[in-house]
Amino acid sequence: VQLQASGGGLAQAGGSLRLSCEASGRSLNYYAMGWFRQAPGMGREFVATILSSGNRPVYAASVKGRFTISIDNAKNTVYLEMRSLKPEDTAVYYCIVQREATTGWPEEWGQGTQVTVSS
């Protein structure tokens, strides 16, 4: 599967950004799609995931209430709406595919998209 992420950029603290990730190459029915991120000098960490059915979104505690994940099966695209951004949200965000919507390590990774939040 190929995962093409877009939508990263620069935002001020308190601002918003929307990430998109389009999947191609095979059906992702019965899988989950989501996002991990990697801040400078840190390891990759789970952000959010959702089943292809659109059910059971799961969020990291650090983003819950500020980020919203959604999926459009007709477009094979997953979205991450990020609001109330904080400087600590600065990271490279990676689109991922999982067997289930969990915080566990993904099966597939897309290329990253940079998100930078200034204070």
PDB file of C-alpha atoms in Angstrom:
ATOM      1  CA  VAL A   1       0.000   0.000   0.000  1.00  0.00           C
ATOM      2  CA  GLN A   2       1.142   3.546  -0.726  1.00  0.00           C
ATOM      3  CA  LEU A   3       0.303   6.287   1.773  1.00  0.00           C
ATOM      4  CA  GLN A   4       0.535   9.897   0.614  1.00  0.00           C
ATOM      5  CA  ALA A   5       0.317  12.458   3.417  1.00  0.00           C
ATOM      6  CA  SER A   6      -0.188  16.172   3.002  1.00  0.00           C
ATOM      7  CA  GLY A   7      -1.283  19.247   4.914  1.00  0.00           C
ATOM      8  CA  GLY A   8       1.624  19.868   7.230  1.00  0.00           C
ATOM      9  CA  GLY A   9       3.113  23.301   7.694  1.00  0.00           C
ATOM     10  CA  LEU A  10       3.652  26.103  10.130  1.00  0.00           C
ATOM     11  CA  ALA A  11       1.073  27.249  12.675  1.00  0.00           C
ATOM     12  CA  GLN A  12       1.059  29.468  15.702  1.00  0.00           C
ATOM     13  CA  ALA A  13       0.254  28.127  19.145  1.00  0.00           C
ATOM     14  CA  GLY A  14      -3.505  27.947  19.491  1.00  0.00           C
ATOM     15  CA  GLY A  15      -3.942  27.572  15.762  1.00  0.00           C
ATOM     16  CA  SER A  16      -5.165  24.716  13.584  1.00  0.00           C
ATOM     17  CA  LEU A  17      -3.940  22.464  10.802  1.00  0.00           C
ATOM     18  CA  ARG A  18      -5.508  19.583   8.897  1.00  0.00           C
ATOM     19  CA  LEU A  19      -3.518  16.586   7.710  1.00  0.00           C
ATOM     20  CA  SER A  20      -4.695  14.239   4.968  1.00  0.00           C
ATOM     21  CA  CYS A  21      -3.438  10.834   3.911  1.00  0.00           C
ATOM     22  CA  GLU A  22      -4.605   9.025   0.805  1.00  0.00           C
ATOM     23  CA  ALA A  23      -4.032   5.281   0.529  1.00  0.00           C
ATOM     24  CA  SER A  24      -3.644   3.441  -2.742  1.00  0.00           C
ATOM     25  CA  GLY A  25      -2.545   0.043  -3.945  1.00  0.00           C
ATOM     26  CA  ARG A  26      -4.981  -2.226  -2.149  1.00  0.00           C
ATOM     27  CA  SER A  27      -8.224  -2.270  -0.202  1.00  0.00           C
ATOM     28  CA  LEU A  28      -7.994  -1.170   3.394  1.00  0.00           C
ATOM     29  CA  ASN A  29     -11.376  -2.530   4.404  1.00  0.00           C
ATOM     30  CA  TYR A  30     -11.224  -4.053   7.886  1.00  0.00           C
ATOM     31  CA  TYR A  31      -7.966  -2.258   8.650  1.00  0.00           C
ATOM     32  CA  ALA A  32      -7.328   0.901  10.620  1.00  0.00           C
ATOM     33  CA  MET A  33      -5.575   4.055   9.507  1.00  0.00           C
ATOM     34  CA  GLY A  34      -4.040   6.731  11.624  1.00  0.00           C
ATOM     35  CA  TRP A  35      -1.050   8.807  12.601  1.00  0.00           C
ATOM     36  CA  PHE A  36       2.184   8.567  14.521  1.00  0.00           C
ATOM     37  CA  ARG A  37       4.604  11.427  15.057  1.00  0.00           C
ATOM     38  CA  GLN A  38       8.276  11.960  15.784  1.00  0.00           C
ATOM     39  CA  ALA A  39       9.541  15.085  17.502  1.00  0.00           C
ATOM     40  CA  PRO A  40      13.187  16.154  17.106  1.00  0.00           C
ATOM     41  CA  GLY A  41      15.476  13.853  19.062  1.00  0.00           C
ATOM     42  CA  MET A  42      12.591  11.605  20.124  1.00  0.00           C
ATOM     43  CA  GLY A  43      11.187   8.252  19.070  1.00  0.00           C
ATOM     44  CA  ARG A  44       8.004   7.775  17.108  1.00  0.00           C
ATOM     45  CA  GLU A  45       4.827   7.916  19.161  1.00  0.00           C
ATOM     46  CA  PHE A  46       1.191   7.088  18.592  1.00  0.00           C
ATOM     47  CA  VAL A  47      -1.192   9.984  17.888  1.00  0.00           C
ATOM     48  CA  ALA A  48      -4.547   8.645  16.690  1.00  0.00           C
ATOM     49  CA  THR A  49      -6.143   5.804  14.749  1.00  0.00           C
ATOM     50  CA  ILE A  50      -9.562   4.839  13.426  1.00  0.00           C
ATOM     51  CA  LEU A  51     -11.134   1.760  11.858  1.00  0.00           C
ATOM     52  CA  SER A  52     -11.873   1.862   8.137  1.00  0.00           C
ATOM     53  CA  SER A  53     -15.563   1.727   9.108  1.00  0.00           C
ATOM     54  CA  GLY A  54     -15.136   5.077  10.827  1.00  0.00           C
ATOM     55  CA  ASN A  55     -15.761   3.550  14.224  1.00  0.00           C
ATOM     56  CA  ARG A  56     -13.618   3.332  17.348  1.00  0.00           C
ATOM     57  CA  PRO A  57     -11.274   6.306  17.100  1.00  0.00           C
ATOM     58  CA  VAL A  58      -8.416   6.063  19.574  1.00  0.00           C
ATOM     59  CA  TYR A  59      -6.317   9.023  20.678  1.00  0.00           C
ATOM     60  CA  ALA A  60      -3.142   9.570  22.622  1.00  0.00           C
ATOM     61  CA  ALA A  61      -3.799  11.329  25.907  1.00  0.00           C
ATOM     62  CA  SER A  62      -1.660  14.256  24.803  1.00  0.00           C
ATOM     63  CA  VAL A  63      -3.967  15.084  21.881  1.00  0.00           C
ATOM     64  CA  LYS A  64      -7.377  13.929  23.085  1.00  0.00           C
ATOM     65  CA  GLY A  65      -9.887  16.757  22.980  1.00  0.00           C
ATOM     66  CA  ARG A  66      -7.750  18.791  20.568  1.00  0.00           C
ATOM     67  CA  PHE A  67      -7.298  16.452  17.575  1.00  0.00           C
ATOM     68  CA  THR A  68     -10.033  14.700  15.614  1.00  0.00           C
ATOM     69  CA  ILE A  69      -9.438  11.768  13.280  1.00  0.00           C
ATOM     70  CA  SER A  70     -11.869  10.846  10.539  1.00  0.00           C
ATOM     71  CA  ILE A  71     -11.918   8.653   7.444  1.00  0.00           C
ATOM     72  CA  ASP A  72     -13.534   8.837   4.018  1.00  0.00           C
ATOM     73  CA  ASN A  73     -13.671   5.340   2.581  1.00  0.00           C
ATOM     74  CA  ALA A  74     -14.841   6.546  -0.806  1.00  0.00           C
ATOM     75  CA  LYS A  75     -11.575   8.464  -1.106  1.00  0.00           C
ATOM     76  CA  ASN A  76      -9.405   6.007   0.850  1.00  0.00           C
ATOM     77  CA  THR A  77      -8.336   9.012   2.861  1.00  0.00           C
ATOM     78  CA  VAL A  78      -7.822   9.595   6.562  1.00  0.00           C
ATOM     79  CA  TYR A  79      -7.796  13.080   8.058  1.00  0.00           C
ATOM     80  CA  LEU A  80      -6.392  14.559  11.240  1.00  0.00           C
ATOM     81  CA  GLU A  81      -7.928  17.858  12.308  1.00  0.00           C
ATOM     82  CA  MET A  82      -5.553  19.492  14.790  1.00  0.00           C
ATOM     83  CA  ARG A  83      -6.799  22.389  16.918  1.00  0.00           C
ATOM     84  CA  SER A  84      -5.415  24.316  19.874  1.00  0.00           C
ATOM     85  CA  LEU A  85      -1.943  23.440  18.673  1.00  0.00           C
ATOM     86  CA  LYS A  86       0.952  23.608  21.104  1.00  0.00           C
ATOM     87  CA  PRO A  87       4.693  23.946  20.436  1.00  0.00           C
ATOM     88  CA  GLU A  88       5.099  20.397  21.737  1.00  0.00           C
ATOM     89  CA  ASP A  89       2.984  19.178  18.812  1.00  0.00           C
ATOM     90  CA  THR A  90       5.918  20.053  16.557  1.00  0.00           C
ATOM     91  CA  ALA A  91       6.964  16.822  14.849  1.00  0.00           C
ATOM     92  CA  VAL A  92       7.037  14.887  11.635  1.00  0.00           C
ATOM     93  CA  TYR A  93       3.628  13.225  11.325  1.00  0.00           C
ATOM     94  CA  TYR A  94       3.445   9.803   9.673  1.00  0.00           C
ATOM     95  CA  CYS A  95       0.353   8.221   8.166  1.00  0.00           C
ATOM     96  CA  ILE A  96       0.034   4.571   9.179  1.00  0.00           C
ATOM     97  CA  VAL A  97      -1.998   1.410   8.603  1.00  0.00           C
ATOM     98  CA  GLN A  98      -2.794  -1.122  11.317  1.00  0.00           C
ATOM     99  CA  ARG A  99      -4.679  -4.402  11.572  1.00  0.00           C
ATOM    100  CA  GLU A 100      -6.712  -2.961  14.431  1.00  0.00           C
ATOM    101  CA  ALA A 101      -7.329   0.498  15.860  1.00  0.00           C
ATOM    102  CA  THR A 102      -4.864   0.344  18.726  1.00  0.00           C
ATOM    103  CA  THR A 103      -1.869   2.244  20.019  1.00  0.00           C
ATOM    104  CA  GLY A 104       0.365  -0.567  18.795  1.00  0.00           C
ATOM    105  CA  TRP A 105       3.062  -0.479  16.166  1.00  0.00           C
ATOM    106  CA  PRO A 106       1.749  -0.102  12.611  1.00  0.00           C
ATOM    107  CA  GLU A 107       2.046  -2.504   9.686  1.00  0.00           C
ATOM    108  CA  GLU A 108       2.638   0.196   7.101  1.00  0.00           C
ATOM    109  CA  TRP A 109       4.152   3.684   7.155  1.00  0.00           C
ATOM    110  CA  GLY A 110       3.787   6.573   4.771  1.00  0.00           C
ATOM    111  CA  GLN A 111       6.238   9.374   4.274  1.00  0.00           C
ATOM    112  CA  GLY A 112       6.127  12.062   6.920  1.00  0.00           C
ATOM    113  CA  THR A 113       4.767  15.567   6.786  1.00  0.00           C
ATOM    114  CA  GLN A 114       6.304  18.276   8.958  1.00  0.00           C
ATOM    115  CA  VAL A 115       4.173  20.184  11.450  1.00  0.00           C
ATOM    116  CA  THR A 116       5.813  23.129  13.198  1.00  0.00           C
ATOM    117  CA  VAL A 117       4.033  25.099  15.913  1.00  0.00           C
ATOM    118  CA  SER A 118       5.554  28.374  17.006  1.00  0.00           C
ATOM    119  CA  SER A 119       4.991  29.895  20.416  1.00  0.00           C
TER     120      SER A 119
END
